[in-house]
Amino acid sequence: SGSQATPQLSEAESIVARNIETHKGDAQWLAASGKVSLLSRDYERAVTQLKSALRLDPASMAIKLDLAAADDELALTLGDKGAIYYDEAYQLLGEVVANQPQNLVALFNHAVAAEQTKQYQKAVDDWNLYLRLDPNSEWAKEARDRLERVQKNLQGGNPATRNKPTLSHSAAFRV
């Protein structure tokens, strides 16, 4: 990572670097390496590492969550060329939500990913479920705002914004 790394991130990079060599083929160390790459904003590397970890531990919901976050960031970085990564994030988050229906982070991010993939009715369904499970947090306020925008989009709203995401990415995925 660059000179902007926090001391904690630098320490994590060092720990992972020391251990990854002696733990080749260990899904958890590969996932840790992917998470460090994600936090270091090296999204392509994070996706590669997390996919490798997921191949070794395909049932890991934590790895799927991190890979979805890396996919989302890579998609944003790549612009129009990154749409496939939004699709992958949506699919991974759907698997997490199916296995852990009370996982609020996964549900919130699945709703965002539904918006990013223009699946607005699915986004509405996810936002409504999210708000039933978490009606009062800070995240609930954002969920309500996003739900309102998506519903307007579905009802025809402004034709110029009909197929555009409802909020900027900076307010998107929960981590």
PDB file of N, CA, C and O in Angstrom, residues 33-97:
ATOM      1  N   SER A  33      -5.735 -11.636   3.106  1.00  0.00           N
ATOM      2  CA  SER A  33      -4.944 -10.914   2.126  1.00  0.00           C
ATOM      3  C   SER A  33      -5.848 -10.106   1.193  1.00  0.00           C
ATOM      4  O   SER A  33      -5.557  -8.948   0.864  1.00  0.00           O
ATOM      5  N   GLY A  34      -6.961 -10.713   0.783  1.00  0.00           N
ATOM      6  CA  GLY A  34      -7.917 -10.005  -0.068  1.00  0.00           C
ATOM      7  C   GLY A  34      -8.534  -8.810   0.629  1.00  0.00           C
ATOM      8  O   GLY A  34      -8.726  -7.745   0.020  1.00  0.00           O
ATOM      9  N   LYS A  35      -8.816  -8.970   1.911  1.00  0.00           N
ATOM     10  CA  LYS A  35      -9.407  -7.859   2.665  1.00  0.00           C
ATOM     11  C   LYS A  35      -8.400  -6.712   2.799  1.00  0.00           C
ATOM     12  O   LYS A  35      -8.766  -5.540   2.682  1.00  0.00           O
ATOM     13  N   VAL A  36      -7.129  -7.052   3.040  1.00  0.00           N
ATOM     14  CA  VAL A  36      -6.094  -6.016   3.102  1.00  0.00           C
ATOM     15  C   VAL A  36      -5.994  -5.304   1.754  1.00  0.00           C
ATOM     16  O   VAL A  36      -5.909  -4.074   1.691  1.00  0.00           O
ATOM     17  N   SER A  37      -6.037  -6.063   0.665  1.00  0.00           N
ATOM     18  CA  SER A  37      -5.993  -5.441  -0.673  1.00  0.00           C
ATOM     19  C   SER A  37      -7.208  -4.536  -0.891  1.00  0.00           C
ATOM     20  O   SER A  37      -7.088  -3.441  -1.449  1.00  0.00           O
ATOM     21  N   LEU A  38      -8.373  -4.975  -0.438  1.00  0.00           N
ATOM     22  CA  LEU A  38      -9.586  -4.161  -0.544  1.00  0.00           C
ATOM     23  C   LEU A  38      -9.420  -2.853   0.225  1.00  0.00           C
ATOM     24  O   LEU A  38      -9.702  -1.773  -0.296  1.00  0.00           O
ATOM     25  N   LEU A  39      -8.941  -2.958   1.454  1.00  0.00           N
ATOM     26  CA  LEU A  39      -8.749  -1.761   2.279  1.00  0.00           C
ATOM     27  C   LEU A  39      -7.648  -0.850   1.724  1.00  0.00           C
ATOM     28  O   LEU A  39      -7.670   0.361   1.951  1.00  0.00           O
ATOM     29  N   SER A  40      -6.725  -1.445   0.984  1.00  0.00           N
ATOM     30  CA  SER A  40      -5.645  -0.674   0.352  1.00  0.00           C
ATOM     31  C   SER A  40      -6.070  -0.103  -1.004  1.00  0.00           C
ATOM     32  O   SER A  40      -5.260   0.500  -1.708  1.00  0.00           O
ATOM     33  N   ARG A  41      -7.296  -0.379  -1.381  1.00  0.00           N
ATOM     34  CA  ARG A  41      -7.882   0.094  -2.640  1.00  0.00           C
ATOM     35  C   ARG A  41      -7.249  -0.555  -3.880  1.00  0.00           C
ATOM     36  O   ARG A  41      -7.256   0.030  -4.961  1.00  0.00           O
ATOM     37  N   ASP A  42      -6.714  -1.739  -3.705  1.00  0.00           N
ATOM     38  CA  ASP A  42      -6.199  -2.519  -4.832  1.00  0.00           C
ATOM     39  C   ASP A  42      -7.288  -3.536  -5.186  1.00  0.00           C
ATOM     40  O   ASP A  42      -7.209  -4.707  -4.834  1.00  0.00           O
ATOM     41  N   TYR A  43      -8.320  -3.049  -5.880  1.00  0.00           N
ATOM     42  CA  TYR A  43      -9.546  -3.826  -6.043  1.00  0.00           C
ATOM     43  C   TYR A  43      -9.369  -5.047  -6.941  1.00  0.00           C
ATOM     44  O   TYR A  43      -9.937  -6.099  -6.654  1.00  0.00           O
ATOM     45  N   GLU A  44      -8.591  -4.918  -8.003  1.00  0.00           N
ATOM     46  CA  GLU A  44      -8.382  -6.085  -8.871  1.00  0.00           C
ATOM     47  C   GLU A  44      -7.690  -7.211  -8.102  1.00  0.00           C
ATOM     48  O   GLU A  44      -8.078  -8.372  -8.203  1.00  0.00           O
ATOM     49  N   ARG A  45      -6.676  -6.858  -7.343  1.00  0.00           N
ATOM     50  CA  ARG A  45      -5.971  -7.861  -6.538  1.00  0.00           C
ATOM     51  C   ARG A  45      -6.907  -8.447  -5.486  1.00  0.00           C
ATOM     52  O   ARG A  45      -6.898  -9.656  -5.238  1.00  0.00           O
ATOM     53  N   ALA A  46      -7.706  -7.600  -4.865  1.00  0.00           N
ATOM     54  CA  ALA A  46      -8.650  -8.078  -3.847  1.00  0.00           C
ATOM     55  C   ALA A  46      -9.613  -9.096  -4.448  1.00  0.00           C
ATOM     56  O   ALA A  46      -9.855 -10.157  -3.855  1.00  0.00           O
ATOM     57  N   VAL A  47     -10.156  -8.790  -5.627  1.00  0.00           N
ATOM     58  CA  VAL A  47     -11.085  -9.716  -6.278  1.00  0.00           C
ATOM     59  C   VAL A  47     -10.388 -11.042  -6.564  1.00  0.00           C
ATOM     60  O   VAL A  47     -10.935 -12.116  -6.277  1.00  0.00           O
ATOM     61  N   THR A  48      -9.187 -10.986  -7.097  1.00  0.00           N
ATOM     62  CA  THR A  48      -8.443 -12.218  -7.412  1.00  0.00           C
ATOM     63  C   THR A  48      -8.204 -13.046  -6.147  1.00  0.00           C
ATOM     64  O   THR A  48      -8.437 -14.263  -6.125  1.00  0.00           O
ATOM     65  N   GLN A  49      -7.744 -12.395  -5.091  1.00  0.00           N
ATOM     66  CA  GLN A  49      -7.441 -13.112  -3.846  1.00  0.00           C
ATOM     67  C   GLN A  49      -8.712 -13.679  -3.210  1.00  0.00           C
ATOM     68  O   GLN A  49      -8.717 -14.826  -2.733  1.00  0.00           O
ATOM     69  N   LEU A  50      -9.765 -12.899  -3.198  1.00  0.00           N
ATOM     70  CA  LEU A  50     -11.005 -13.358  -2.562  1.00  0.00           C
ATOM     71  C   LEU A  50     -11.666 -14.474  -3.373  1.00  0.00           C
ATOM     72  O   LEU A  50     -12.253 -15.393  -2.800  1.00  0.00           O
ATOM     73  N   LYS A  51     -11.555 -14.413  -4.697  1.00  0.00           N
ATOM     74  CA  LYS A  51     -12.073 -15.525  -5.510  1.00  0.00           C
ATOM     75  C   LYS A  51     -11.293 -16.807  -5.223  1.00  0.00           C
ATOM     76  O   LYS A  51     -11.881 -17.891  -5.148  1.00  0.00           O
ATOM     77  N   SER A  52      -9.991 -16.692  -5.057  1.00  0.00           N
ATOM     78  CA  SER A  52      -9.181 -17.863  -4.706  1.00  0.00           C
ATOM     79  C   SER A  52      -9.596 -18.416  -3.353  1.00  0.00           C
ATOM     80  O   SER A  52      -9.712 -19.634  -3.176  1.00  0.00           O
ATOM     81  N   ALA A  53      -9.825 -17.533  -2.397  1.00  0.00           N
ATOM     82  CA  ALA A  53     -10.258 -17.960  -1.068  1.00  0.00           C
ATOM     83  C   ALA A  53     -11.622 -18.644  -1.148  1.00  0.00           C
ATOM     84  O   ALA A  53     -11.851 -19.678  -0.499  1.00  0.00           O
ATOM     85  N   LEU A  54     -12.512 -18.094  -1.961  1.00  0.00           N
ATOM     86  CA  LEU A  54     -13.855 -18.662  -2.076  1.00  0.00           C
ATOM     87  C   LEU A  54     -13.830 -20.031  -2.745  1.00  0.00           C
ATOM     88  O   LEU A  54     -14.608 -20.917  -2.384  1.00  0.00           O
ATOM     89  N   ARG A  55     -12.917 -20.227  -3.686  1.00  0.00           N
ATOM     90  CA  ARG A  55     -12.775 -21.560  -4.286  1.00  0.00           C
ATOM     91  C   ARG A  55     -12.390 -22.598  -3.231  1.00  0.00           C
ATOM     92  O   ARG A  55     -12.821 -23.745  -3.288  1.00  0.00           O
ATOM     93  N   LEU A  56     -11.574 -22.188  -2.260  1.00  0.00           N
ATOM     94  CA  LEU A  56     -11.145 -23.096  -1.195  1.00  0.00           C
ATOM     95  C   LEU A  56     -12.216 -23.280  -0.117  1.00  0.00           C
ATOM     96  O   LEU A  56     -12.261 -24.313   0.540  1.00  0.00           O
ATOM     97  N   ASP A  57     -13.050 -22.270   0.067  1.00  0.00           N
ATOM     98  CA  ASP A  57     -14.098 -22.325   1.097  1.00  0.00           C
ATOM     99  C   ASP A  57     -15.384 -21.739   0.519  1.00  0.00           C
ATOM    100  O   ASP A  57     -15.798 -20.629   0.869  1.00  0.00           O
ATOM    101  N   PRO A  58     -16.050 -22.492  -0.380  1.00  0.00           N
ATOM    102  CA  PRO A  58     -17.209 -21.951  -1.092  1.00  0.00           C
ATOM    103  C   PRO A  58     -18.422 -21.667  -0.210  1.00  0.00           C
ATOM    104  O   PRO A  58     -19.337 -20.976  -0.645  1.00  0.00           O
ATOM    105  N   ALA A  59     -18.425 -22.139   1.007  1.00  0.00           N
ATOM    106  CA  ALA A  59     -19.567 -21.898   1.897  1.00  0.00           C
ATOM    107  C   ALA A  59     -19.378 -20.665   2.775  1.00  0.00           C
ATOM    108  O   ALA A  59     -20.294 -20.296   3.516  1.00  0.00           O
ATOM    109  N   SER A  60     -18.235 -20.006   2.691  1.00  0.00           N
ATOM    110  CA  SER A  60     -17.950 -18.881   3.579  1.00  0.00           C
ATOM    111  C   SER A  60     -18.754 -17.633   3.201  1.00  0.00           C
ATOM    112  O   SER A  60     -18.531 -17.023   2.158  1.00  0.00           O
ATOM    113  N   MET A  61     -19.666 -17.259   4.081  1.00  0.00           N
ATOM    114  CA  MET A  61     -20.464 -16.057   3.852  1.00  0.00           C
ATOM    115  C   MET A  61     -19.599 -14.803   4.020  1.00  0.00           C
ATOM    116  O   MET A  61     -19.787 -13.813   3.313  1.00  0.00           O
ATOM    117  N   ALA A  62     -18.630 -14.846   4.930  1.00  0.00           N
ATOM    118  CA  ALA A  62     -17.752 -13.687   5.148  1.00  0.00           C
ATOM    119  C   ALA A  62     -16.932 -13.395   3.889  1.00  0.00           C
ATOM    120  O   ALA A  62     -16.778 -12.230   3.498  1.00  0.00           O
ATOM    121  N   ILE A  63     -16.414 -14.438   3.261  1.00  0.00           N
ATOM    122  CA  ILE A  63     -15.644 -14.237   2.031  1.00  0.00           C
ATOM    123  C   ILE A  63     -16.555 -13.696   0.933  1.00  0.00           C
ATOM    124  O   ILE A  63     -16.169 -12.787   0.185  1.00  0.00           O
ATOM    125  N   LYS A  64     -17.774 -14.210   0.840  1.00  0.00           N
ATOM    126  CA  LYS A  64     -18.711 -13.716  -0.176  1.00  0.00           C
ATOM    127  C   LYS A  64     -19.021 -12.235   0.041  1.00  0.00           C
ATOM    128  O   LYS A  64     -19.092 -11.460  -0.922  1.00  0.00           O
ATOM    129  N   LEU A  65     -19.195 -11.824   1.297  1.00  0.00           N
ATOM    130  CA  LEU A  65     -19.449 -10.404   1.591  1.00  0.00           C
ATOM    131  C   LEU A  65     -18.268  -9.534   1.167  1.00  0.00           C
ATOM    132  O   LEU A  65     -18.455  -8.481   0.545  1.00  0.00           O
ATOM    133  N   ASP A  66     -17.065  -9.962   1.511  1.00  0.00           N
ATOM    134  CA  ASP A  66     -15.881  -9.182   1.142  1.00  0.00           C
ATOM    135  C   ASP A  66     -15.686  -9.155  -0.372  1.00  0.00           C
ATOM    136  O   ASP A  66     -15.339  -8.110  -0.938  1.00  0.00           O
ATOM    137  N   LEU A  67     -15.907 -10.297  -1.033  1.00  0.00           N
ATOM    138  CA  LEU A  67     -15.773 -10.341  -2.489  1.00  0.00           C
ATOM    139  C   LEU A  67     -16.812  -9.436  -3.148  1.00  0.00           C
ATOM    140  O   LEU A  67     -16.500  -8.723  -4.116  1.00  0.00           O
ATOM    141  N   ALA A  68     -18.018  -9.412  -2.632  1.00  0.00           N
ATOM    142  CA  ALA A  68     -19.049  -8.516  -3.188  1.00  0.00           C
ATOM    143  C   ALA A  68     -18.622  -7.058  -3.042  1.00  0.00           C
ATOM    144  O   ALA A  68     -18.806  -6.257  -3.969  1.00  0.00           O
ATOM    145  N   ALA A  69     -18.029  -6.702  -1.895  1.00  0.00           N
ATOM    146  CA  ALA A  69     -17.556  -5.326  -1.700  1.00  0.00           C
ATOM    147  C   ALA A  69     -16.428  -5.005  -2.683  1.00  0.00           C
ATOM    148  O   ALA A  69     -16.400  -3.914  -3.269  1.00  0.00           O
ATOM    149  N   ALA A  70     -15.521  -5.949  -2.871  1.00  0.00           N
ATOM    150  CA  ALA A  70     -14.427  -5.734  -3.828  1.00  0.00           C
ATOM    151  C   ALA A  70     -14.963  -5.615  -5.253  1.00  0.00           C
ATOM    152  O   ALA A  70     -14.519  -4.758  -6.029  1.00  0.00           O
ATOM    153  N   ASP A  71     -15.932  -6.471  -5.602  1.00  0.00           N
ATOM    154  CA  ASP A  71     -16.569  -6.394  -6.920  1.00  0.00           C
ATOM    155  C   ASP A  71     -17.206  -5.029  -7.130  1.00  0.00           C
ATOM    156  O   ASP A  71     -17.083  -4.423  -8.197  1.00  0.00           O
ATOM    157  N   ASP A  72     -17.911  -4.552  -6.114  1.00  0.00           N
ATOM    158  CA  ASP A  72     -18.583  -3.261  -6.209  1.00  0.00           C
ATOM    159  C   ASP A  72     -17.571  -2.139  -6.446  1.00  0.00           C
ATOM    160  O   ASP A  72     -17.768  -1.285  -7.318  1.00  0.00           O
ATOM    161  N   GLU A  73     -16.499  -2.143  -5.675  1.00  0.00           N
ATOM    162  CA  GLU A  73     -15.476  -1.099  -5.832  1.00  0.00           C
ATOM    163  C   GLU A  73     -14.793  -1.188  -7.199  1.00  0.00           C
ATOM    164  O   GLU A  73     -14.530  -0.161  -7.832  1.00  0.00           O
ATOM    165  N   LEU A  74     -14.506  -2.409  -7.651  1.00  0.00           N
ATOM    166  CA  LEU A  74     -13.876  -2.574  -8.961  1.00  0.00           C
ATOM    167  C   LEU A  74     -14.816  -2.104 -10.067  1.00  0.00           C
ATOM    168  O   LEU A  74     -14.389  -1.425 -11.006  1.00  0.00           O
ATOM    169  N   ALA A  75     -16.104  -2.429  -9.948  1.00  0.00           N
ATOM    170  CA  ALA A  75     -17.080  -1.981 -10.944  1.00  0.00           C
ATOM    171  C   ALA A  75     -17.104  -0.457 -11.021  1.00  0.00           C
ATOM    172  O   ALA A  75     -17.117   0.121 -12.114  1.00  0.00           O
ATOM    173  N   LEU A  76     -17.092   0.181  -9.872  1.00  0.00           N
ATOM    174  CA  LEU A  76     -17.098   1.647  -9.838  1.00  0.00           C
ATOM    175  C   LEU A  76     -15.846   2.202 -10.514  1.00  0.00           C
ATOM    176  O   LEU A  76     -15.915   3.132 -11.320  1.00  0.00           O
ATOM    177  N   THR A  77     -14.709   1.595 -10.226  1.00  0.00           N
ATOM    178  CA  THR A  77     -13.438   2.036 -10.794  1.00  0.00           C
ATOM    179  C   THR A  77     -13.414   1.875 -12.310  1.00  0.00           C
ATOM    180  O   THR A  77     -12.895   2.731 -13.026  1.00  0.00           O
ATOM    181  N   LEU A  78     -14.011   0.786 -12.810  1.00  0.00           N
ATOM    182  CA  LEU A  78     -13.966   0.486 -14.247  1.00  0.00           C
ATOM    183  C   LEU A  78     -15.043   1.204 -15.053  1.00  0.00           C
ATOM    184  O   LEU A  78     -15.018   1.171 -16.284  1.00  0.00           O
ATOM    185  N   GLY A  79     -15.998   1.812 -14.384  1.00  0.00           N
ATOM    186  CA  GLY A  79     -17.060   2.512 -15.100  1.00  0.00           C
ATOM    187  C   GLY A  79     -17.925   1.549 -15.901  1.00  0.00           C
ATOM    188  O   GLY A  79     -18.273   0.473 -15.425  1.00  0.00           O
ATOM    189  N   ASP A  80     -18.224   1.908 -17.155  1.00  0.00           N
ATOM    190  CA  ASP A  80     -19.105   1.086 -17.991  1.00  0.00           C
ATOM    191  C   ASP A  80     -18.573  -0.331 -18.189  1.00  0.00           C
ATOM    192  O   ASP A  80     -19.343  -1.266 -18.358  1.00  0.00           O
ATOM    193  N   LYS A  81     -17.265  -0.489 -18.160  1.00  0.00           N
ATOM    194  CA  LYS A  81     -16.668  -1.813 -18.351  1.00  0.00           C
ATOM    195  C   LYS A  81     -16.842  -2.700 -17.115  1.00  0.00           C
ATOM    196  O   LYS A  81     -16.565  -3.892 -17.168  1.00  0.00           O
ATOM    197  N   GLY A  82     -17.291  -2.136 -16.013  1.00  0.00           N
ATOM    198  CA  GLY A  82     -17.365  -2.881 -14.762  1.00  0.00           C
ATOM    199  C   GLY A  82     -18.707  -3.499 -14.435  1.00  0.00           C
ATOM    200  O   GLY A  82     -18.867  -4.085 -13.374  1.00  0.00           O
ATOM    201  N   ALA A  83     -19.669  -3.414 -15.344  1.00  0.00           N
ATOM    202  CA  ALA A  83     -21.027  -3.895 -15.052  1.00  0.00           C
ATOM    203  C   ALA A  83     -21.048  -5.353 -14.602  1.00  0.00           C
ATOM    204  O   ALA A  83     -21.831  -5.719 -13.712  1.00  0.00           O
ATOM    205  N   ILE A  84     -20.193  -6.178 -15.159  1.00  0.00           N
ATOM    206  CA  ILE A  84     -20.173  -7.592 -14.788  1.00  0.00           C
ATOM    207  C   ILE A  84     -19.863  -7.777 -13.302  1.00  0.00           C
ATOM    208  O   ILE A  84     -20.340  -8.712 -12.661  1.00  0.00           O
ATOM    209  N   TYR A  85     -19.089  -6.866 -12.739  1.00  0.00           N
ATOM    210  CA  TYR A  85     -18.749  -6.967 -11.314  1.00  0.00           C
ATOM    211  C   TYR A  85     -19.935  -6.589 -10.436  1.00  0.00           C
ATOM    212  O   TYR A  85     -20.095  -7.134  -9.344  1.00  0.00           O
ATOM    213  N   TYR A  86     -20.766  -5.655 -10.896  1.00  0.00           N
ATOM    214  CA  TYR A  86     -22.009  -5.373 -10.163  1.00  0.00           C
ATOM    215  C   TYR A  86     -22.899  -6.613 -10.161  1.00  0.00           C
ATOM    216  O   TYR A  86     -23.498  -6.962  -9.152  1.00  0.00           O
ATOM    217  N   ASP A  87     -22.981  -7.290 -11.319  1.00  0.00           N
ATOM    218  CA  ASP A  87     -23.786  -8.517 -11.407  1.00  0.00           C
ATOM    219  C   ASP A  87     -23.267  -9.578 -10.440  1.00  0.00           C
ATOM    220  O   ASP A  87     -24.049 -10.247  -9.755  1.00  0.00           O
ATOM    221  N   GLU A  88     -21.953  -9.735 -10.385  1.00  0.00           N
ATOM    222  CA  GLU A  88     -21.376 -10.730  -9.490  1.00  0.00           C
ATOM    223  C   GLU A  88     -21.647 -10.369  -8.027  1.00  0.00           C
ATOM    224  O   GLU A  88     -21.976 -11.243  -7.210  1.00  0.00           O
ATOM    225  N   ALA A  89     -21.521  -9.089  -7.688  1.00  0.00           N
ATOM    226  CA  ALA A  89     -21.803  -8.657  -6.313  1.00  0.00           C
ATOM    227  C   ALA A  89     -23.251  -8.973  -5.949  1.00  0.00           C
ATOM    228  O   ALA A  89     -23.527  -9.488  -4.861  1.00  0.00           O
ATOM    229  N   TYR A  90     -24.168  -8.693  -6.870  1.00  0.00           N
ATOM    230  CA  TYR A  90     -25.585  -8.965  -6.614  1.00  0.00           C
ATOM    231  C   TYR A  90     -25.808 -10.457  -6.357  1.00  0.00           C
ATOM    232  O   TYR A  90     -26.507 -10.844  -5.420  1.00  0.00           O
ATOM    233  N   GLN A  91     -25.206 -11.294  -7.171  1.00  0.00           N
ATOM    234  CA  GLN A  91     -25.368 -12.747  -7.034  1.00  0.00           C
ATOM    235  C   GLN A  91     -24.785 -13.241  -5.708  1.00  0.00           C
ATOM    236  O   GLN A  91     -25.419 -14.004  -4.978  1.00  0.00           O
ATOM    237  N   LEU A  92     -23.588 -12.787  -5.366  1.00  0.00           N
ATOM    238  CA  LEU A  92     -22.947 -13.207  -4.109  1.00  0.00           C
ATOM    239  C   LEU A  92     -23.771 -12.767  -2.904  1.00  0.00           C
ATOM    240  O   LEU A  92     -23.976 -13.539  -1.961  1.00  0.00           O
ATOM    241  N   LEU A  93     -24.231 -11.536  -2.933  1.00  0.00           N
ATOM    242  CA  LEU A  93     -25.026 -11.023  -1.814  1.00  0.00           C
ATOM    243  C   LEU A  93     -26.348 -11.761  -1.700  1.00  0.00           C
ATOM    244  O   LEU A  93     -26.845 -12.001  -0.597  1.00  0.00           O
ATOM    245  N   GLY A  94     -26.918 -12.162  -2.833  1.00  0.00           N
ATOM    246  CA  GLY A  94     -28.138 -12.966  -2.810  1.00  0.00           C
ATOM    247  C   GLY A  94     -27.911 -14.293  -2.104  1.00  0.00           C
ATOM    248  O   GLY A  94     -28.772 -14.763  -1.341  1.00  0.00           O
ATOM    249  N   GLU A  95     -26.746 -14.892  -2.324  1.00  0.00           N
ATOM    250  CA  GLU A  95     -26.417 -16.146  -1.644  1.00  0.00           C
ATOM    251  C   GLU A  95     -26.296 -15.928  -0.138  1.00  0.00           C
ATOM    252  O   GLU A  95     -26.765 -16.753   0.659  1.00  0.00           O
ATOM    253  N   VAL A  96     -25.672 -14.830   0.262  1.00  0.00           N
ATOM    254  CA  VAL A  96     -25.526 -14.545   1.692  1.00  0.00           C
ATOM    255  C   VAL A  96     -26.901 -14.314   2.318  1.00  0.00           C
ATOM    256  O   VAL A  96     -27.216 -14.876   3.375  1.00  0.00           O
ATOM    257  N   VAL A  97     -27.732 -13.500   1.675  1.00  0.00           N
ATOM    258  CA  VAL A  97     -29.066 -13.211   2.204  1.00  0.00           C
ATOM    259  C   VAL A  97     -29.905 -14.492   2.291  1.00  0.00           C
ATOM    260  O   VAL A  97     -30.633 -14.697   3.270  1.00  0.00           O
TER     261      VAL A  97
END
